[in-house]
Coordinates of N, CA and C in Angstrom, one line a residue:
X1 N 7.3 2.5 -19.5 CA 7.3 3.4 -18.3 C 6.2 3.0 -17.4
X2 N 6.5 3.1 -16.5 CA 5.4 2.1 -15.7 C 5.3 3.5 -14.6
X3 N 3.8 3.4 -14.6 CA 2.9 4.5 -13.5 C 2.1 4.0 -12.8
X4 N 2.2 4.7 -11.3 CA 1.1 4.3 -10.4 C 0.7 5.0 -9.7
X5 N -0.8 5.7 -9.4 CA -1.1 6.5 -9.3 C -2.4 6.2 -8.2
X6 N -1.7 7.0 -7.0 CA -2.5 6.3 -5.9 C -3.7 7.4 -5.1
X7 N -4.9 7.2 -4.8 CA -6.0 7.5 -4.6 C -6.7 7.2 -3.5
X8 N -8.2 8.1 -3.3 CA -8.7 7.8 -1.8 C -8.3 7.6 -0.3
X9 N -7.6 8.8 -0.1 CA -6.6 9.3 1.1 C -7.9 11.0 1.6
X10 N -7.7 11.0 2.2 CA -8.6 12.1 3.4 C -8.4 12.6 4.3
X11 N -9.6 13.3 4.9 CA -9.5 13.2 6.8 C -10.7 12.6 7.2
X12 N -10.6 11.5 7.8 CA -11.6 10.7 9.1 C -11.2 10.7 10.2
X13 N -12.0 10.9 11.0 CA -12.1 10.6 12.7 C -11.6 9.5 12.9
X14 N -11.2 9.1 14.3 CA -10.3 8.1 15.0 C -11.4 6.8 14.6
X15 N -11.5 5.6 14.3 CA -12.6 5.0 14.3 C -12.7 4.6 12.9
X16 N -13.0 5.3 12.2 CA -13.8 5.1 10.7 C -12.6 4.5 9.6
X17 N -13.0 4.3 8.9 CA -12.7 3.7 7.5 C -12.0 4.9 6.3
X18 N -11.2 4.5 5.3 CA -10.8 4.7 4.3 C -10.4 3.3 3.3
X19 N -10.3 3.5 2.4 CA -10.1 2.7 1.1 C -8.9 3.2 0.2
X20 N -7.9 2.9 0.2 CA -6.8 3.8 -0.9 C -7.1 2.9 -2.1
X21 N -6.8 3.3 -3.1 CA -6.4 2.6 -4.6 C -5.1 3.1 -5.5
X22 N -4.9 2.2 -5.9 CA -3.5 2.2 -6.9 C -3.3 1.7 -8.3
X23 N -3.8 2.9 -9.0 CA -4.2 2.4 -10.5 C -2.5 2.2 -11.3
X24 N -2.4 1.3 -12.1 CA -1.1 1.1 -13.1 C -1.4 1.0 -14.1
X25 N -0.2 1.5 -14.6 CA -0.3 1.6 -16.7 C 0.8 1.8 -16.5
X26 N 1.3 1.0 -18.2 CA 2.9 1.0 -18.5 C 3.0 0.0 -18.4
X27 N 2.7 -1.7 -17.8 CA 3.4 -2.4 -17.7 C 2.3 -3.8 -17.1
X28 N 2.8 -4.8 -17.2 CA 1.8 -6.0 -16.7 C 1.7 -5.7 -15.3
X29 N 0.6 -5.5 -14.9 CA 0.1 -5.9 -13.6 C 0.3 -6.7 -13.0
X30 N -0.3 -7.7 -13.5 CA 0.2 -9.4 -12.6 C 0.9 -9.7 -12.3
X31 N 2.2 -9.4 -13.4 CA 3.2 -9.8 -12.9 C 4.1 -9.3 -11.5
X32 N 3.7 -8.6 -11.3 CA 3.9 -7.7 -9.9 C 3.5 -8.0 -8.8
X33 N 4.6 -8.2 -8.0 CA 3.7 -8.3 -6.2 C 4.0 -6.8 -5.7
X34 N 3.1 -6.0 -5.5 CA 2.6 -5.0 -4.4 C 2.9 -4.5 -3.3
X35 N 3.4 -3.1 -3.1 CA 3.1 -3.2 -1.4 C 2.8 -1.9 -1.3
X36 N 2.3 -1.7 0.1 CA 1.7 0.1 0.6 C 3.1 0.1 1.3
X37 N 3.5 1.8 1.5 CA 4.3 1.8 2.6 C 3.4 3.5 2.7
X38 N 4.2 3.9 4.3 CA 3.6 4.9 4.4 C 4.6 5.7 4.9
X39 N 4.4 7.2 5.4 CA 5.8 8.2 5.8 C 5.1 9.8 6.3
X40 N 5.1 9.2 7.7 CA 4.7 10.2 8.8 C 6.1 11.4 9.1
X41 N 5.1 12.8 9.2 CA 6.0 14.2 9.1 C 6.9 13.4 10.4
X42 N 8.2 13.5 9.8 CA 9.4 13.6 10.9 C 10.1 12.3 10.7
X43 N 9.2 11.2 10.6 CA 9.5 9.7 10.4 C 10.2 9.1 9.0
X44 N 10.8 8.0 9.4 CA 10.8 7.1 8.1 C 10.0 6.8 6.9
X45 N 10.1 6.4 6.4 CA 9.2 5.7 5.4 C 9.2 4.0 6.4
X46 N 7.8 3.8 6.5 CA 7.1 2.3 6.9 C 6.8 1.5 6.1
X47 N 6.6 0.1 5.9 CA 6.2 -0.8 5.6 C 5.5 -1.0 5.9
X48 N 3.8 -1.3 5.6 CA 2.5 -1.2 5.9 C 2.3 -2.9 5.9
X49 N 1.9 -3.0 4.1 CA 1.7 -4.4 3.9 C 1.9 -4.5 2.3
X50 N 1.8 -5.9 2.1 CA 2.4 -6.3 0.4 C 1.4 -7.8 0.3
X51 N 1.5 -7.7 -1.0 CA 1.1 -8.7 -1.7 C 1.5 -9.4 -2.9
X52 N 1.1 -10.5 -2.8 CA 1.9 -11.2 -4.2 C 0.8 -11.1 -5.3
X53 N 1.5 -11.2 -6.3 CA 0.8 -11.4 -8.0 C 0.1 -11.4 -8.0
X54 N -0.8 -12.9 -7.8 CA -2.0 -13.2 -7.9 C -3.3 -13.3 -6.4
X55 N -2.5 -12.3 -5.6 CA -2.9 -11.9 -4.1 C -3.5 -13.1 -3.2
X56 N -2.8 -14.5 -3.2 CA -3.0 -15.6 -2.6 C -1.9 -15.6 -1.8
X57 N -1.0 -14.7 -1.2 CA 0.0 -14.1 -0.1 C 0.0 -12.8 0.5
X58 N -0.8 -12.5 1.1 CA -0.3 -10.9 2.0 C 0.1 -11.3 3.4
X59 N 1.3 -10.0 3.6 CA 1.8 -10.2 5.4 C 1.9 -8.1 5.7
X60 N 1.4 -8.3 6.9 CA 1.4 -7.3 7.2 C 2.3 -6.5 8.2
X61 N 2.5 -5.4 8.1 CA 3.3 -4.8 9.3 C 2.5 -5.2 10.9
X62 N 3.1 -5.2 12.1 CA 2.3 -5.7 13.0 C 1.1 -4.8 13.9
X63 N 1.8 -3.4 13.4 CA 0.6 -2.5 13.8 C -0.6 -2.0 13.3
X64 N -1.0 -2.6 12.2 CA -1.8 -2.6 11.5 C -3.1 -4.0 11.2
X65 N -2.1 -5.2 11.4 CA -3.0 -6.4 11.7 C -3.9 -6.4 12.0
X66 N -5.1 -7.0 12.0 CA -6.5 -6.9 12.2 C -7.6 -5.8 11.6
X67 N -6.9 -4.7 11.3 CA -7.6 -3.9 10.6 C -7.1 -3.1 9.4
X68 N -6.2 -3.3 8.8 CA -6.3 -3.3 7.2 C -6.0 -4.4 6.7
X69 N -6.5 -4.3 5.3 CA -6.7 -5.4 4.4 C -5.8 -4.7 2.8
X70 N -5.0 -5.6 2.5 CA -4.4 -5.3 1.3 C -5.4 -6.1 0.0
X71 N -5.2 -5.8 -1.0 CA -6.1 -7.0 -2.1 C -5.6 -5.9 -3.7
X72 N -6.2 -7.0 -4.5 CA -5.9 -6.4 -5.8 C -6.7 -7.0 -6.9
X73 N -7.3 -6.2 -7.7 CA -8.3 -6.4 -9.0 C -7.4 -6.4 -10.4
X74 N -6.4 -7.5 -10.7 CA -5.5 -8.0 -11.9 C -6.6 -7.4 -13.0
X75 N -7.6 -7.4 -13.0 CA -8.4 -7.1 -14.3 C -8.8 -5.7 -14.3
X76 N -8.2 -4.7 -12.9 CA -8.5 -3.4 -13.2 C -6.7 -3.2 -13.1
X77 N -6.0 -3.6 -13.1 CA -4.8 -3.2 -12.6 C -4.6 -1.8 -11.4
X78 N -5.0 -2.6 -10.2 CA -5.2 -1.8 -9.4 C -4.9 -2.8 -8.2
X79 N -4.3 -2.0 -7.1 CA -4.1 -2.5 -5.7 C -5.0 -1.9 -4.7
X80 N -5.4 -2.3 -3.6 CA -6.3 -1.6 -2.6 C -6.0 -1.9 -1.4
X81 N -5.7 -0.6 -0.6 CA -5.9 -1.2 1.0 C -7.0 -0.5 2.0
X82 N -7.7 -1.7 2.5 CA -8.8 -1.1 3.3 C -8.3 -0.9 4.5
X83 N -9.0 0.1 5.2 CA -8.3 0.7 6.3 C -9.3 0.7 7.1
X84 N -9.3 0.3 8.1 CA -10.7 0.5 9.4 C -10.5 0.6 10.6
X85 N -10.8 1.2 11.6 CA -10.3 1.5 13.2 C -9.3 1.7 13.1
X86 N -9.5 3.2 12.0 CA -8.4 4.1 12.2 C -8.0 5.0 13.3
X87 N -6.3 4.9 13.7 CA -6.1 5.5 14.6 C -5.0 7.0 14.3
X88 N -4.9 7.8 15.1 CA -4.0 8.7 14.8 C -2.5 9.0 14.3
X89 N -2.5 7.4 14.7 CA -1.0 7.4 14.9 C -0.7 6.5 13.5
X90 N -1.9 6.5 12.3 CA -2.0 6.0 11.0 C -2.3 6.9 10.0
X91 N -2.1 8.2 10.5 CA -1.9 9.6 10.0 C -0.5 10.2 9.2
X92 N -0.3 9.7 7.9 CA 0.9 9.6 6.6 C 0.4 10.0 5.2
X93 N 1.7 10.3 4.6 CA 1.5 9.8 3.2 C 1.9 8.5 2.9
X94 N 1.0 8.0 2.2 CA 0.9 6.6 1.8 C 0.9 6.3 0.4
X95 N 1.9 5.7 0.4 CA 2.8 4.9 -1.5 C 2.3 3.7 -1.3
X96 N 2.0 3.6 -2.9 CA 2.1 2.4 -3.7 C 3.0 1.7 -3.9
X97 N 3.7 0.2 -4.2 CA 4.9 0.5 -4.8 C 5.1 -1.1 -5.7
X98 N 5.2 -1.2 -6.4 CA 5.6 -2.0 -7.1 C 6.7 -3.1 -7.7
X99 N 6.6 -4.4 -7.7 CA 8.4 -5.0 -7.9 C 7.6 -6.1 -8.6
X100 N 8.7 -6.8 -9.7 CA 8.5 -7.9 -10.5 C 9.0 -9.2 -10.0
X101 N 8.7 -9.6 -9.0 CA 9.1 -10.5 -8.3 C 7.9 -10.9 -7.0
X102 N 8.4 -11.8 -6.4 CA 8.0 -11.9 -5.0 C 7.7 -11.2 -4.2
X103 N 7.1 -11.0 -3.0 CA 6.2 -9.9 -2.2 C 7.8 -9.7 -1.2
X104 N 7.5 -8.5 -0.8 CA 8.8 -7.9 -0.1 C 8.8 -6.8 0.9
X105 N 9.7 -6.5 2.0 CA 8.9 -5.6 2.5 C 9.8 -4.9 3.3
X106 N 10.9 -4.7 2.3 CA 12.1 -3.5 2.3 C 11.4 -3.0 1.2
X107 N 11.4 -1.3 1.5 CA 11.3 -0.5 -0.3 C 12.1 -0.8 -1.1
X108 N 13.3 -0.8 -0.3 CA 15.1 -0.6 -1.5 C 14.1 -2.0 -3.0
X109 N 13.7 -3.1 -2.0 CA 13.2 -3.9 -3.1 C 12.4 -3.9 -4.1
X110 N 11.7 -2.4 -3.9 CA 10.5 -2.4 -4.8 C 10.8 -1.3 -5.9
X111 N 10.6 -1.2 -7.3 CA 11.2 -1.2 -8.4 C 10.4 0.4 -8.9
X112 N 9.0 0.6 -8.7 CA 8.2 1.8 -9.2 C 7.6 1.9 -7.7
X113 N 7.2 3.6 -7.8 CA 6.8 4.0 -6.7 C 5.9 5.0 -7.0
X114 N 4.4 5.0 -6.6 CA 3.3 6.2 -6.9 C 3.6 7.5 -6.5
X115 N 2.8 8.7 -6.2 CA 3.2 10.0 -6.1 C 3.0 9.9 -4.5
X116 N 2.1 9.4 -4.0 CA 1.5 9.2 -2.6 C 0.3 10.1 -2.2
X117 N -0.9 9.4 -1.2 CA -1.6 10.1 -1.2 C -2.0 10.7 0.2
X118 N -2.3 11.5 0.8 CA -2.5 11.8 2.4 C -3.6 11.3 2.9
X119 N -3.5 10.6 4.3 CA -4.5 10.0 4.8 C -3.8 11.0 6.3
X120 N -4.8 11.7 6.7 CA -5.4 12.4 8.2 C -6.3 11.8 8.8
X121 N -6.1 11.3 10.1 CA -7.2 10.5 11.3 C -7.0 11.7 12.3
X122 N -7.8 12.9 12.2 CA -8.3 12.9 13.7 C -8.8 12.4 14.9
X123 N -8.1 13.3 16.2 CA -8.9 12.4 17.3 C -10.0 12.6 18.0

């Protein structure tokens, strides 16, 4: 049974920083490519960004580019996305999500999915 359990979600002002994490148990880490998505009251679920296995591939959604960063610590089995010049309109719950394959970036593709955690950017 494979768990993932995602962390470091808040409220910051328009501007500032956050850090999410996404710890796993149940199952090889590595072998997994990654992805955040996120899901604003009223909205869809988004595709943020993903990464592969050994995180020598990340591609990001385009609204996001330049200021988050995806990455991942194989030896903590953990994903991370840094978040900086935060804006309001980056105000969701934000999933982890997991697949044993290649990096992807339809959900339907990704196989486990964390509980999600709330990130608030005031303006």
């Amino acid at each position: 049974q494979v768990q993932l359990v995602e962390s470091g979600g808040g409220l910051v002002q328009a501007g500032g920083s956050l850090r999410l994490a996404c710890a796993t148990s149940g199952g090889t880490f590595s072998t997994y490519a990654m992805g955040w998505f996120r899901q604003a009251p009223g909205k869809e679920r988004e595709f943020v960004a993903t990464i592969s296995k050994f995180g020598r591939t990340t591609y990001y959604t385009d609204s996001v580019k330049g200021r988050f960063t995806i990455s991942r610590d194989n030896a903590k089995n953990t994903v991370y996305l840094q978040m900086n010049s935060l804006k309001p309109e980056d105000t969701a719950v934000y999933y982890c999500a997991a697949r044993p394959f290649t990096i992807a970036t339809n959900s339907h593709e990704f196989n486990y999915w964390g509980q999600g955690t709330q990130v608030t950017v005031s303006s």
